[in-house]
PDB file of C-alpha atoms and ligand atoms in Angstrom:
ATOM      1  CA  MET X 670     -17.378 -17.203   3.332  1.00 69.00           C
ATOM      2  CA  ALA X 671     -16.632 -13.923   1.623  1.00 94.00           C
ATOM      3  CA  GLN X 672     -14.525 -13.713  -1.510  1.00 97.00           C
ATOM      4  CA  VAL X 673     -11.732 -11.327  -2.407  1.00 98.00           C
ATOM      5  CA  SER X 674     -10.792 -10.143  -5.889  1.00 98.00           C
ATOM      6  CA  THR X 675      -7.279 -10.897  -7.125  1.00 98.00           C
ATOM      7  CA  VAL X 676      -5.777 -10.226 -10.548  1.00 98.00           C
ATOM      8  CA  THR X 677      -6.347 -13.882 -11.425  1.00 98.00           C
ATOM      9  CA  GLY X 678      -9.937 -13.988 -10.240  1.00 98.00           C
ATOM     10  CA  MET X 679     -12.048 -14.187  -7.106  1.00 98.00           C
ATOM     11  CA  VAL X 680     -10.673 -16.305  -4.267  1.00 98.00           C
ATOM     12  CA  GLU X 681     -12.224 -17.432  -1.010  1.00 98.00           C
ATOM     13  CA  ALA X 682     -11.029 -15.117   1.757  1.00 97.00           C
ATOM     14  CA  GLU X 683      -9.541 -18.063   3.626  1.00 96.00           C
ATOM     15  CA  GLU X 684      -7.312 -18.694   0.578  1.00 98.00           C
ATOM     16  CA  LEU X 685      -5.459 -15.400   1.043  1.00 98.00           C
ATOM     17  CA  GLY X 686      -3.128 -16.913   3.645  1.00 98.00           C
ATOM     18  CA  THR X 687      -0.024 -15.030   4.721  1.00 98.00           C
ATOM     19  CA  THR X 688      -0.418 -11.553   3.273  1.00 98.00           C
ATOM     20  CA  LEU X 689       1.748  -8.476   2.940  1.00 98.00           C
ATOM     21  CA  ILE X 690      -0.853  -5.764   2.667  1.00 98.00           C
ATOM     22  CA  HIS X 691       1.267  -3.086   0.984  1.00 98.00           C
ATOM     23  CA  GLU X 692       3.817  -4.002  -1.715  1.00 98.00           C
ATOM     24  CA  HIS X 693       4.247  -2.677  -5.258  1.00 98.00           C
ATOM     25  CA  LEU X 694       5.306  -4.826  -8.220  1.00 97.00           C
ATOM     26  CA  ARG X 695       6.243  -1.707 -10.186  1.00 95.00           C
ATOM     27  CA  ASN X 696       6.123   2.017  -9.641  1.00 94.00           C
ATOM     28  CA  GLN X 697       6.335   4.347 -12.586  1.00 92.00           C
ATOM     29  CA  ASP X 698       5.000   7.747 -13.475  1.00 92.00           C
ATOM     30  CA  GLU X 699       2.424   6.787 -16.076  1.00 91.00           C
ATOM     31  CA  ALA X 700       2.338  10.180 -17.805  1.00 91.00           C
ATOM     32  CA  VAL X 701       6.120  10.337 -18.202  1.00 89.00           C
ATOM     33  CA  HIS X 702       6.211   6.697 -19.242  1.00 87.00           C
ATOM     34  CA  ASN X 703       3.631   7.309 -21.970  1.00 88.00           C
ATOM     35  CA  GLN X 704       5.345  10.435 -23.289  1.00 89.00           C
ATOM     36  CA  TRP X 705       8.966   9.295 -22.949  1.00 86.00           C
ATOM     37  CA  PRO X 706       8.891   5.501 -22.898  1.00 80.00           C
ATOM     38  CA  GLN X 707      12.680   5.449 -23.201  1.00 78.00           C
ATOM     39  CA  ALA X 708      13.043   7.064 -19.756  1.00 78.00           C
ATOM     40  CA  GLY X 709      13.844   4.126 -17.524  1.00 72.00           C
ATOM     41  CA  ALA X 710      13.220   2.934 -14.030  1.00 74.00           C
ATOM     42  CA  ALA X 711      15.881   2.044 -11.531  1.00 68.00           C
ATOM     43  CA  LYS X 712      16.386  -0.253  -8.574  1.00 62.00           C
ATOM     44  CA  GLU X 713      19.169  -2.252  -7.024  1.00 55.00           C
ATOM     45  CA  GLU X 714      22.538  -3.464  -8.219  1.00 53.00           C
ATOM     46  CA  PRO X 715      24.089  -0.035  -8.464  1.00 50.00           C
ATOM     47  CA  PRO X 716      24.546   1.700 -10.779  1.00 51.00           C
ATOM     48  CA  HIS X 717      21.638   0.210 -12.568  1.00 64.00           C
ATOM     49  CA  GLU X 718      19.075   1.507 -14.981  1.00 71.00           C
ATOM     50  CA  VAL X 719      16.258  -0.888 -15.784  1.00 75.00           C
ATOM     51  CA  ALA X 720      16.007  -1.712 -19.486  1.00 73.00           C
ATOM     52  CA  ALA X 721      12.683  -2.062 -21.302  1.00 71.00           C
ATOM     53  CA  GLY X 722      11.054  -5.305 -20.210  1.00 81.00           C
ATOM     54  CA  GLU X 723      13.465  -5.789 -17.360  1.00 87.00           C
ATOM     55  CA  ASP X 724      10.958  -4.283 -14.925  1.00 91.00           C
ATOM     56  CA  TYR X 725       8.869  -7.395 -15.526  1.00 94.00           C
ATOM     57  CA  ASP X 726      11.815  -9.729 -14.871  1.00 94.00           C
ATOM     58  CA  ILE X 727      12.638  -7.943 -11.618  1.00 93.00           C
ATOM     59  CA  ALA X 728       8.998  -8.000 -10.484  1.00 96.00           C
ATOM     60  CA  VAL X 729       8.897 -11.751 -11.183  1.00 97.00           C
ATOM     61  CA  ARG X 730      12.153 -12.297  -9.302  1.00 96.00           C
ATOM     62  CA  GLU X 731      10.874 -10.391  -6.265  1.00 96.00           C
ATOM     63  CA  ALA X 732       7.462 -12.081  -6.362  1.00 98.00           C
ATOM     64  CA  LYS X 733       9.137 -15.510  -6.546  1.00 98.00           C
ATOM     65  CA  ALA X 734      11.320 -14.610  -3.584  1.00 98.00           C
ATOM     66  CA  ALA X 735       8.180 -13.675  -1.683  1.00 98.00           C
ATOM     67  CA  VAL X 736       6.513 -16.997  -2.519  1.00 98.00           C
ATOM     68  CA  ASP X 737       9.645 -18.858  -1.413  1.00 98.00           C
ATOM     69  CA  LEU X 738       9.415 -17.080   1.955  1.00 98.00           C
ATOM     70  CA  GLY X 739       5.854 -18.314   2.450  1.00 98.00           C
ATOM     71  CA  ILE X 740       4.039 -15.171   1.359  1.00 98.00           C
ATOM     72  CA  LYS X 741       0.866 -16.172  -0.424  1.00 98.00           C
ATOM     73  CA  THR X 742      -0.724 -12.803  -1.209  1.00 98.00           C
ATOM     74  CA  ILE X 743       0.124  -9.122  -1.522  1.00 98.00           C
ATOM     75  CA  GLY X 744      -2.110  -6.088  -1.436  1.00 98.00           C
ATOM     76  CA  GLU X 745      -0.986  -4.063  -4.464  1.00 98.00           C
ATOM     77  CA  PRO X 746      -1.829  -0.389  -3.821  1.00 98.00           C
ATOM     78  CA  THR X 747      -0.541   0.893  -7.163  1.00 98.00           C
ATOM     79  CA  ALA X 748      -3.247   3.383  -8.132  1.00 98.00           C
ATOM     80  CA  MET X 749      -3.504   6.143 -10.726  1.00 97.00           C
ATOM     81  CA  PHE X 750      -0.250   8.173 -10.957  1.00 96.00           C
ATOM     82  CA  LEU X 751       1.777   5.195  -9.721  1.00 96.00           C
ATOM     83  CA  GLY X 752       1.400   3.445 -13.074  1.00 96.00           C
ATOM     84  CA  ARG X 753      -1.313   0.924 -12.272  1.00 97.00           C
ATOM     85  CA  ASP X 754      -1.379  -1.833 -14.901  1.00 97.00           C
ATOM     86  CA  VAL X 755      -3.457  -4.868 -13.943  1.00 98.00           C
ATOM     87  CA  ASN X 756      -2.291  -6.874 -16.946  1.00 97.00           C
ATOM     88  CA  PHE X 757       1.310  -6.470 -15.749  1.00 97.00           C
ATOM     89  CA  MET X 758       0.245  -7.609 -12.266  1.00 98.00           C
ATOM     90  CA  LYS X 759      -1.667 -10.541 -13.745  1.00 98.00           C
ATOM     91  CA  ARG X 760       1.340 -11.743 -15.756  1.00 98.00           C
ATOM     92  CA  VAL X 761       3.556 -11.595 -12.678  1.00 98.00           C
ATOM     93  CA  SER X 762       0.937 -13.395 -10.605  1.00 98.00           C
ATOM     94  CA  GLU X 763       0.425 -16.140 -13.174  1.00 98.00           C
ATOM     95  CA  GLU X 764       4.156 -16.705 -13.571  1.00 98.00           C
ATOM     96  CA  THR X 765       4.928 -16.838  -9.841  1.00 98.00           C
ATOM     97  CA  GLY X 766       1.763 -18.009  -8.104  1.00 98.00           C
ATOM     98  CA  LEU X 767       1.791 -14.948  -5.843  1.00 98.00           C
ATOM     99  CA  GLN X 768      -1.796 -13.790  -5.350  1.00 98.00           C
ATOM    100  CA  VAL X 769      -2.119 -10.061  -6.055  1.00 98.00           C
ATOM    101  CA  VAL X 770      -5.030  -7.990  -4.718  1.00 98.00           C
ATOM    102  CA  PRO X 771      -5.470  -4.865  -6.881  1.00 98.00           C
ATOM    103  CA  CYS X 772      -6.947  -1.468  -6.052  1.00 98.00           C
ATOM    104  CA  THR X 773      -8.639   1.535  -7.580  1.00 98.00           C
ATOM    105  CA  GLY X 774      -8.010   5.136  -6.601  1.00 98.00           C
ATOM    106  CA  ILE X 775      -5.808   8.141  -7.152  1.00 98.00           C
ATOM    107  CA  TYR X 776      -2.398   8.708  -5.617  1.00 98.00           C
ATOM    108  CA  THR X 777      -1.691  12.406  -5.404  1.00 98.00           C
ATOM    109  CA  TYR X 778      -0.456  14.742  -2.673  1.00 98.00           C
ATOM    110  CA  ASP X 779      -2.012  17.871  -4.189  1.00 97.00           C
ATOM    111  CA  HIS X 780      -2.190  18.199  -7.978  1.00 96.00           C
ATOM    112  CA  LEU X 781      -5.299  17.090  -9.831  1.00 97.00           C
ATOM    113  CA  PRO X 782      -5.505  16.981 -13.622  1.00 96.00           C
ATOM    114  CA  GLN X 783      -8.252  19.073 -15.206  1.00 97.00           C
ATOM    115  CA  PHE X 784     -10.397  15.980 -15.602  1.00 97.00           C
ATOM    116  CA  PHE X 785     -10.711  15.676 -11.818  1.00 98.00           C
ATOM    117  CA  ALA X 786     -10.413  19.378 -10.978  1.00 97.00           C
ATOM    118  CA  ASN X 787     -13.649  19.909 -12.913  1.00 98.00           C
ATOM    119  CA  ARG X 788     -15.585  16.996 -11.440  1.00 98.00           C
ATOM    120  CA  ASP X 789     -17.155  16.536  -8.030  1.00 98.00           C
ATOM    121  CA  PRO X 790     -16.573  13.674  -5.568  1.00 98.00           C
ATOM    122  CA  ASP X 791     -19.616  11.720  -6.763  1.00 98.00           C
ATOM    123  CA  GLN X 792     -18.443  11.816 -10.371  1.00 98.00           C
ATOM    124  CA  ILE X 793     -14.984  10.649  -9.318  1.00 98.00           C
ATOM    125  CA  ALA X 794     -16.512   7.930  -7.124  1.00 98.00           C
ATOM    126  CA  GLU X 795     -18.305   6.588 -10.240  1.00 98.00           C
ATOM    127  CA  LEU X 796     -14.929   5.650 -11.712  1.00 98.00           C
ATOM    128  CA  PHE X 797     -13.824   3.867  -8.543  1.00 98.00           C
ATOM    129  CA  VAL X 798     -17.142   1.999  -8.377  1.00 98.00           C
ATOM    130  CA  ALA X 799     -16.755   0.882 -12.000  1.00 98.00           C
ATOM    131  CA  ASP X 800     -13.315  -0.568 -11.192  1.00 98.00           C
ATOM    132  CA  ILE X 801     -14.799  -2.399  -8.202  1.00 98.00           C
ATOM    133  CA  GLU X 802     -17.985  -3.672  -9.826  1.00 98.00           C
ATOM    134  CA  GLN X 803     -17.101  -4.119 -13.514  1.00 98.00           C
ATOM    135  CA  GLY X 804     -13.344  -4.325 -13.845  1.00 98.00           C
ATOM    136  CA  ILE X 805     -10.140  -2.355 -14.318  1.00 98.00           C
ATOM    137  CA  GLN X 806      -8.723  -1.075 -17.612  1.00 97.00           C
ATOM    138  CA  GLY X 807     -11.122  -3.021 -19.810  1.00 97.00           C
ATOM    139  CA  THR X 808     -10.514  -6.330 -18.021  1.00 98.00           C
ATOM    140  CA  ASP X 809     -12.829  -8.250 -15.728  1.00 97.00           C
ATOM    141  CA  ILE X 810     -10.288  -7.858 -12.899  1.00 98.00           C
ATOM    142  CA  LYS X 811     -12.085  -6.067 -10.101  1.00 98.00           C
ATOM    143  CA  ALA X 812     -10.528  -3.687  -7.607  1.00 98.00           C
ATOM    144  CA  ALA X 813     -10.656  -4.995  -4.037  1.00 98.00           C
ATOM    145  CA  PHE X 814      -9.916  -1.734  -2.237  1.00 98.00           C
ATOM    146  CA  ILE X 815      -9.653   2.017  -2.754  1.00 99.00           C
ATOM    147  CA  LYS X 816      -6.439   3.999  -2.463  1.00 98.00           C
ATOM    148  CA  CYS X 817      -6.010   7.679  -1.712  1.00 98.00           C
ATOM    149  CA  ALA X 818      -3.237   9.773  -0.217  1.00 98.00           C
ATOM    150  CA  ALA X 819      -2.381  12.778   1.914  1.00 98.00           C
ATOM    151  CA  ASP X 820       1.183  13.910   2.429  1.00 98.00           C
ATOM    152  CA  GLU X 821       3.218  17.035   3.167  1.00 97.00           C
ATOM    153  CA  PRO X 822       0.728  19.549   1.677  1.00 97.00           C
ATOM    154  CA  GLY X 823      -1.862  18.178   4.112  1.00 98.00           C
ATOM    155  CA  VAL X 824      -5.529  17.500   3.510  1.00 98.00           C
ATOM    156  CA  ASN X 825      -6.143  20.468   1.229  1.00 97.00           C
ATOM    157  CA  GLU X 826      -9.122  21.016  -1.048  1.00 98.00           C
ATOM    158  CA  ASN X 827      -8.018  18.623  -3.789  1.00 98.00           C
ATOM    159  CA  ILE X 828      -7.054  15.909  -1.341  1.00 98.00           C
ATOM    160  CA  GLU X 829     -10.306  16.239   0.556  1.00 98.00           C
ATOM    161  CA  LYS X 830     -12.197  15.815  -2.716  1.00 98.00           C
ATOM    162  CA  ILE X 831     -10.413  12.557  -3.497  1.00 98.00           C
ATOM    163  CA  HIS X 832     -10.947  11.318   0.069  1.00 98.00           C
ATOM    164  CA  ARG X 833     -14.676  12.046  -0.178  1.00 98.00           C
ATOM    165  CA  ALA X 834     -14.808  10.260  -3.545  1.00 98.00           C
ATOM    166  CA  ALA X 835     -13.028   7.245  -2.039  1.00 99.00           C
ATOM    167  CA  ALA X 836     -15.410   7.289   0.925  1.00 99.00           C
ATOM    168  CA  ARG X 837     -18.515   7.417  -1.258  1.00 98.00           C
ATOM    169  CA  ALA X 838     -17.258   4.564  -3.430  1.00 98.00           C
ATOM    170  CA  SER X 839     -16.592   2.585  -0.241  1.00 98.00           C
ATOM    171  CA  VAL X 840     -20.069   3.246   1.143  1.00 98.00           C
ATOM    172  CA  ARG X 841     -21.655   2.243  -2.177  1.00 98.00           C
ATOM    173  CA  THR X 842     -19.657  -0.944  -2.706  1.00 98.00           C
ATOM    174  CA  GLY X 843     -18.432  -2.036   0.715  1.00 98.00           C
ATOM    175  CA  ALA X 844     -14.811  -1.924  -0.516  1.00 98.00           C
ATOM    176  CA  PRO X 845     -12.297  -0.861   2.138  1.00 98.00           C
ATOM    177  CA  ILE X 846     -10.009   2.174   1.882  1.00 99.00           C
ATOM    178  CA  MET X 847      -6.242   2.389   2.196  1.00 98.00           C
ATOM    179  CA  ALA X 848      -5.152   5.962   2.800  1.00 98.00           C
ATOM    180  CA  HIS X 849      -1.475   6.876   2.446  1.00 98.00           C
ATOM    181  CA  SER X 850      -0.711   9.249   5.324  1.00 98.00           C
ATOM    182  CA  ARG X 851       2.141  11.379   6.626  1.00 98.00           C
ATOM    183  CA  PRO X 852       2.324  11.377  10.422  1.00 98.00           C
ATOM    184  CA  ALA X 853       4.918  14.191  10.358  1.00 97.00           C
ATOM    185  CA  SER X 854       2.204  16.393   8.823  1.00 98.00           C
ATOM    186  CA  ASN X 855      -0.472  15.027  11.174  1.00 98.00           C
ATOM    187  CA  THR X 856      -2.667  13.988   8.239  1.00 98.00           C
ATOM    188  CA  GLY X 857      -4.130  10.825   9.809  1.00 98.00           C
ATOM    189  CA  PRO X 858      -6.753  12.332  12.132  1.00 98.00           C
ATOM    190  CA  ARG X 859      -8.228  14.556   9.409  1.00 98.00           C
ATOM    191  CA  GLN X 860      -8.284  11.670   6.908  1.00 98.00           C
ATOM    192  CA  VAL X 861     -10.202   9.512   9.393  1.00 98.00           C
ATOM    193  CA  GLU X 862     -12.546  12.404  10.183  1.00 98.00           C
ATOM    194  CA  ILE X 863     -13.516  12.811   6.518  1.00 98.00           C
ATOM    195  CA  PHE X 864     -14.161   9.093   6.048  1.00 98.00           C
ATOM    196  CA  LEU X 865     -16.317   8.932   9.185  1.00 98.00           C
ATOM    197  CA  GLU X 866     -18.243  12.052   8.121  1.00 98.00           C
ATOM    198  CA  GLU X 867     -19.058  10.269   4.869  1.00 98.00           C
ATOM    199  CA  GLY X 868     -20.352   7.233   6.748  1.00 98.00           C
ATOM    200  CA  VAL X 869     -17.495   4.776   6.181  1.00 98.00           C
ATOM    201  CA  GLU X 870     -17.276   2.155   8.914  1.00 98.00           C
ATOM    202  CA  PRO X 871     -14.018   2.495  10.891  1.00 98.00           C
ATOM    203  CA  GLY X 872     -13.215  -1.179  10.221  1.00 98.00           C
ATOM    204  CA  LYS X 873     -12.964  -0.431   6.501  1.00 98.00           C
ATOM    205  CA  ILE X 874     -10.367   2.317   6.969  1.00 98.00           C
ATOM    206  CA  GLN X 875      -6.625   1.661   6.887  1.00 98.00           C
ATOM    207  CA  ILE X 876      -4.279   4.558   7.591  1.00 98.00           C
ATOM    208  CA  ALA X 877      -1.118   3.495   5.781  1.00 98.00           C
ATOM    209  CA  HIS X 878       2.362   4.607   6.883  1.00 98.00           C
ATOM    210  CA  THR X 879       1.280   5.329  10.450  1.00 98.00           C
ATOM    211  CA  GLY X 880       4.445   3.401  11.339  1.00 98.00           C
ATOM    212  CA  ASP X 881       6.526   6.286   9.975  1.00 98.00           C
ATOM    213  CA  SER X 882       5.932   7.704  13.465  1.00 98.00           C
ATOM    214  CA  ASP X 883       6.956   6.295  16.830  1.00 98.00           C
ATOM    215  CA  ASP X 884       4.683   8.719  18.666  1.00 98.00           C
ATOM    216  CA  LEU X 885       2.402   6.301  20.487  1.00 98.00           C
ATOM    217  CA  ASP X 886      -0.036   9.058  21.444  1.00 98.00           C
ATOM    218  CA  TYR X 887      -0.529   9.895  17.767  1.00 98.00           C
ATOM    219  CA  ILE X 888      -0.875   6.220  16.852  1.00 98.00           C
ATOM    220  CA  GLU X 889      -3.278   5.364  19.665  1.00 98.00           C
ATOM    221  CA  GLY X 890      -5.316   8.439  18.812  1.00 98.00           C
ATOM    222  CA  LEU X 891      -5.986   6.823  15.430  1.00 98.00           C
ATOM    223  CA  LEU X 892      -6.520   3.334  16.855  1.00 98.00           C
ATOM    224  CA  GLU X 893      -9.107   4.674  19.288  1.00 98.00           C
ATOM    225  CA  LYS X 894     -11.241   5.571  16.271  1.00 98.00           C
ATOM    226  CA  GLY X 895     -11.405   1.885  15.385  1.00 98.00           C
ATOM    227  CA  VAL X 896      -9.359   2.095  12.177  1.00 98.00           C
ATOM    228  CA  TRP X 897      -6.475  -0.103  10.988  1.00 98.00           C
ATOM    229  CA  ILE X 898      -2.935   1.223  10.839  1.00 98.00           C
ATOM    230  CA  GLY X 899      -0.022   0.295   8.589  1.00 98.00           C
ATOM    231  CA  LEU X 900       3.372  -0.465  10.144  1.00 98.00           C
ATOM    232  CA  ASP X 901       4.216  -0.809   6.529  1.00 98.00           C
ATOM    233  CA  ARG X 902       7.475   0.832   5.576  1.00 97.00           C
ATOM    234  CA  TYR X 903      10.061  -1.466   7.105  1.00 97.00           C
ATOM    235  CA  GLY X 904      13.351  -0.754   5.349  1.00 95.00           C
ATOM    236  CA  LEU X 905      12.574   2.859   4.558  1.00 94.00           C
ATOM    237  CA  ASP X 906      14.890   4.229   7.203  1.00 94.00           C
ATOM    238  CA  LEU X 907      14.732   7.691   5.661  1.00 92.00           C
ATOM    239  CA  PHE X 908      11.256   8.093   7.175  1.00 95.00           C
ATOM    240  CA  LEU X 909      11.911   6.210  10.442  1.00 96.00           C
ATOM    241  CA  PRO X 910      14.883   3.978  11.288  1.00 96.00           C
ATOM    242  CA  TYR X 911      14.300   0.239  11.465  1.00 96.00           C
ATOM    243  CA  ASP X 912      14.917  -0.098  15.213  1.00 97.00           C
ATOM    244  CA  LYS X 913      12.376   2.591  16.021  1.00 98.00           C
ATOM    245  CA  ARG X 914       9.822   0.831  13.808  1.00 98.00           C
ATOM    246  CA  GLN X 915      10.414  -2.416  15.679  1.00 98.00           C
ATOM    247  CA  ALA X 916      10.166  -0.705  19.074  1.00 98.00           C
ATOM    248  CA  THR X 917       6.842   0.807  18.036  1.00 98.00           C
ATOM    249  CA  THR X 918       5.494  -2.528  16.818  1.00 98.00           C
ATOM    250  CA  LYS X 919       6.504  -4.206  20.081  1.00 98.00           C
ATOM    251  CA  ALA X 920       4.866  -1.449  22.147  1.00 98.00           C
ATOM    252  CA  LEU X 921       1.650  -1.819  20.161  1.00 98.00           C
ATOM    253  CA  LEU X 922       1.675  -5.605  20.605  1.00 98.00           C
ATOM    254  CA  GLU X 923       2.175  -5.150  24.347  1.00 98.00           C
ATOM    255  CA  ARG X 924      -0.810  -2.815  24.420  1.00 98.00           C
ATOM    256  CA  GLY X 925      -2.988  -5.416  22.722  1.00 98.00           C
ATOM    257  CA  TYR X 926      -3.281  -4.000  19.202  1.00 98.00           C
ATOM    258  CA  ALA X 927      -2.293  -7.100  17.195  1.00 98.00           C
ATOM    259  CA  ASP X 928      -5.788  -7.152  15.717  1.00 98.00           C
ATOM    260  CA  ARG X 929      -5.540  -3.584  14.359  1.00 98.00           C
ATOM    261  CA  VAL X 930      -2.147  -3.434  12.610  1.00 98.00           C
ATOM    262  CA  PHE X 931      -0.544  -4.454   9.332  1.00 98.00           C
ATOM    263  CA  ILE X 932       3.147  -5.197   8.851  1.00 98.00           C
ATOM    264  CA  SER X 933       4.571  -4.607   5.388  1.00 98.00           C
ATOM    265  CA  ALA X 934       7.416  -2.799   3.574  1.00 98.00           C
ATOM    266  CA  ASP X 935       5.802  -0.647   0.848  1.00 97.00           C
ATOM    267  CA  SER X 936       8.535  -2.037  -1.394  1.00 95.00           C
ATOM    268  CA  VAL X 937       8.723  -1.350  -5.120  1.00 94.00           C
ATOM    269  CA  ALA X 938      10.344  -3.951  -7.385  1.00 93.00           C
ATOM    270  CA  THR X 939      11.369  -1.050  -9.637  1.00 91.00           C
ATOM    271  CA  THR X 940      10.680   2.667  -9.592  1.00 90.00           C
ATOM    272  CA  ASP X 941      11.287   5.575 -11.965  1.00 89.00           C
ATOM    273  CA  TRP X 942      10.789   8.199  -9.277  1.00 89.00           C
ATOM    274  CA  PHE X 943      14.526   8.756  -8.889  1.00 85.00           C
ATOM    275  CA  PRO X 944      17.497   8.466 -11.230  1.00 83.00           C
ATOM    276  CA  PRO X 945      19.693   5.407 -10.652  1.00 78.00           C
ATOM    277  CA  ASN X 946      22.443   7.328  -8.865  1.00 79.00           C
ATOM    278  CA  ILE X 947      19.986   8.614  -6.261  1.00 82.00           C
ATOM    279  CA  ILE X 948      18.544   5.129  -5.721  1.00 80.00           C
ATOM    280  CA  ASP X 949      22.076   3.796  -5.367  1.00 78.00           C
ATOM    281  CA  GLY X 950      22.805   6.453  -2.779  1.00 82.00           C
ATOM    282  CA  LEU X 951      19.679   5.614  -0.787  1.00 83.00           C
ATOM    283  CA  ILE X 952      20.489   1.903  -0.778  1.00 81.00           C
ATOM    284  CA  ALA X 953      24.229   2.246  -0.171  1.00 80.00           C
ATOM    285  CA  GLY X 954      23.815   5.031   2.367  1.00 81.00           C
ATOM    286  CA  GLY X 955      21.418   2.968   4.453  1.00 81.00           C
ATOM    287  CA  ALA X 956      18.337   5.149   4.030  1.00 85.00           C
ATOM    288  CA  ALA X 957      16.607   2.330   2.149  1.00 86.00           C
ATOM    289  CA  HIS X 958      19.109  -0.460   2.719  1.00 79.00           C
ATOM    290  CA  ASP X 959      16.836  -3.495   3.220  1.00 86.00           C
ATOM    291  CA  TRP X 960      13.790  -2.042   1.520  1.00 90.00           C
ATOM    292  CA  THR X 961      12.463  -5.132  -0.284  1.00 94.00           C
ATOM    293  CA  ILE X 962       9.434  -7.383  -0.317  1.00 97.00           C
ATOM    294  CA  ARG X 963      11.598  -9.849   1.639  1.00 97.00           C
ATOM    295  CA  ILE X 964      12.402  -7.787   4.732  1.00 97.00           C
ATOM    296  CA  VAL X 965       9.291  -8.684   6.748  1.00 98.00           C
ATOM    297  CA  HIS X 966       9.886 -12.433   6.568  1.00 98.00           C
ATOM    298  CA  GLU X 967      13.687 -12.370   6.530  1.00 97.00           C
ATOM    299  CA  ARG X 968      14.162  -9.945   9.390  1.00 97.00           C
ATOM    300  CA  VAL X 969      11.103  -8.334  11.008  1.00 98.00           C
ATOM    301  CA  LEU X 970       9.065 -11.412  11.928  1.00 98.00           C
ATOM    302  CA  PRO X 971      12.009 -13.565  13.087  1.00 98.00           C
ATOM    303  CA  GLU X 972      13.108 -10.760  15.420  1.00 98.00           C
ATOM    304  CA  LEU X 973       9.579 -10.290  16.743  1.00 98.00           C
ATOM    305  CA  ARG X 974       9.266 -14.047  17.395  1.00 98.00           C
ATOM    306  CA  GLU X 975      12.569 -13.988  19.242  1.00 98.00           C
ATOM    307  CA  TRP X 976      11.302 -11.051  21.308  1.00 98.00           C
ATOM    308  CA  GLY X 977       8.106 -12.876  22.262  1.00 98.00           C
ATOM    309  CA  MET X 978       5.436 -12.315  19.648  1.00 98.00           C
ATOM    310  CA  THR X 979       3.127 -15.313  19.958  1.00 98.00           C
ATOM    311  CA  GLU X 980       2.097 -17.554  17.058  1.00 98.00           C
ATOM    312  CA  GLU X 981      -1.424 -16.340  17.593  1.00 98.00           C
ATOM    313  CA  GLN X 982      -0.403 -12.677  17.301  1.00 98.00           C
ATOM    314  CA  GLU X 983       1.549 -13.420  14.119  1.00 98.00           C
ATOM    315  CA  ARG X 984      -1.377 -15.262  12.597  1.00 98.00           C
ATOM    316  CA  THR X 985      -3.678 -12.400  13.528  1.00 98.00           C
ATOM    317  CA  ILE X 986      -1.449  -9.796  11.866  1.00 98.00           C
ATOM    318  CA  MET X 987      -0.326 -11.694   8.779  1.00 98.00           C
ATOM    319  CA  VAL X 988      -3.395 -13.828   7.983  1.00 98.00           C
ATOM    320  CA  GLU X 989      -6.549 -12.695   9.772  1.00 98.00           C
ATOM    321  CA  ASN X 990      -6.250  -8.901   9.635  1.00 98.00           C
ATOM    322  CA  PRO X 991      -6.019  -8.784   5.823  1.00 98.00           C
ATOM    323  CA  VAL X 992      -9.185 -10.897   5.581  1.00 98.00           C
ATOM    324  CA  SER X 993     -11.021  -8.751   8.143  1.00 98.00           C
ATOM    325  CA  TRP X 994     -10.096  -5.491   6.420  1.00 98.00           C
ATOM    326  CA  LEU X 995     -10.773  -6.738   2.886  1.00 98.00           C
ATOM    327  CA  THR X 996     -14.064  -8.461   3.628  1.00 97.00           C
ATOM    328  CA  GLY X 997     -15.395  -6.236   6.426  1.00 88.00           C
TER     329      GLY X 997
HETATM  330 ZN1   ZN E 635       2.786   2.299  -1.309  1.00 85.32          ZN
END
């Protein structure tokens, strides 16, 4: 059977078990962090600024909570610009037993640094391939998938370049792609189109954050291409309220799409994207009230079982789909 790379080594695909495909152990702007290491992250327990080293403790706490809920593995889509640090992930994994599947790639909505602005997709793909075949950041930890993103600015020239680089690295290595999308900007169809143009098999393409929309025509339009979709931001009510996410998931299960969807939260144990008072406002105001690595198992799945999701459907979504996507 195929193997999958985790931050603690290769594992048999059948060892992945119950998997949340899209959760972050830490999210920080790596450039700001390098230049102003004193500028802190924030999350939870308002008003709360995360002290140096505390980001690790919080990541461990959240990872342990996940393990206690029966989660065996997470896909960790923290790429360049989100502060990817595989040694951090490895420490958390070793301390908690949570298996962590790392990625390569670039997370940007528009801007590219000069390094990438002046290189073509094949040269960028070389870097992704090195992460997949040799290892990340000087380690022998290999990337298991490729991350890219399109958001409000749409699939403009820079974003298309990164998508083509991701596609070429996927074609060369067989690694699947997770593409952050923004349904409100209709990015998904164009993202899929680029990947298919480059020769990526549809079964290796995951359009993340499709569940930020409850427009079933939009969603089925993607599914008809044979790609995976992420119903992966449970708890982020600011993009789509919880109840609408659940209604969409139920509709997709009724239409027979259990074998094409992922359920996750896109949680971050800590983030420096917003100052603590803004985070506090988002949590207290309800816009990100239950946005944690725990929400899927504490709330989403129990409700879906109550509603009528079968054991087989749950196993398909939480255990088999991650294996299928990661191993092709
Ligand atoms: Zn994410």
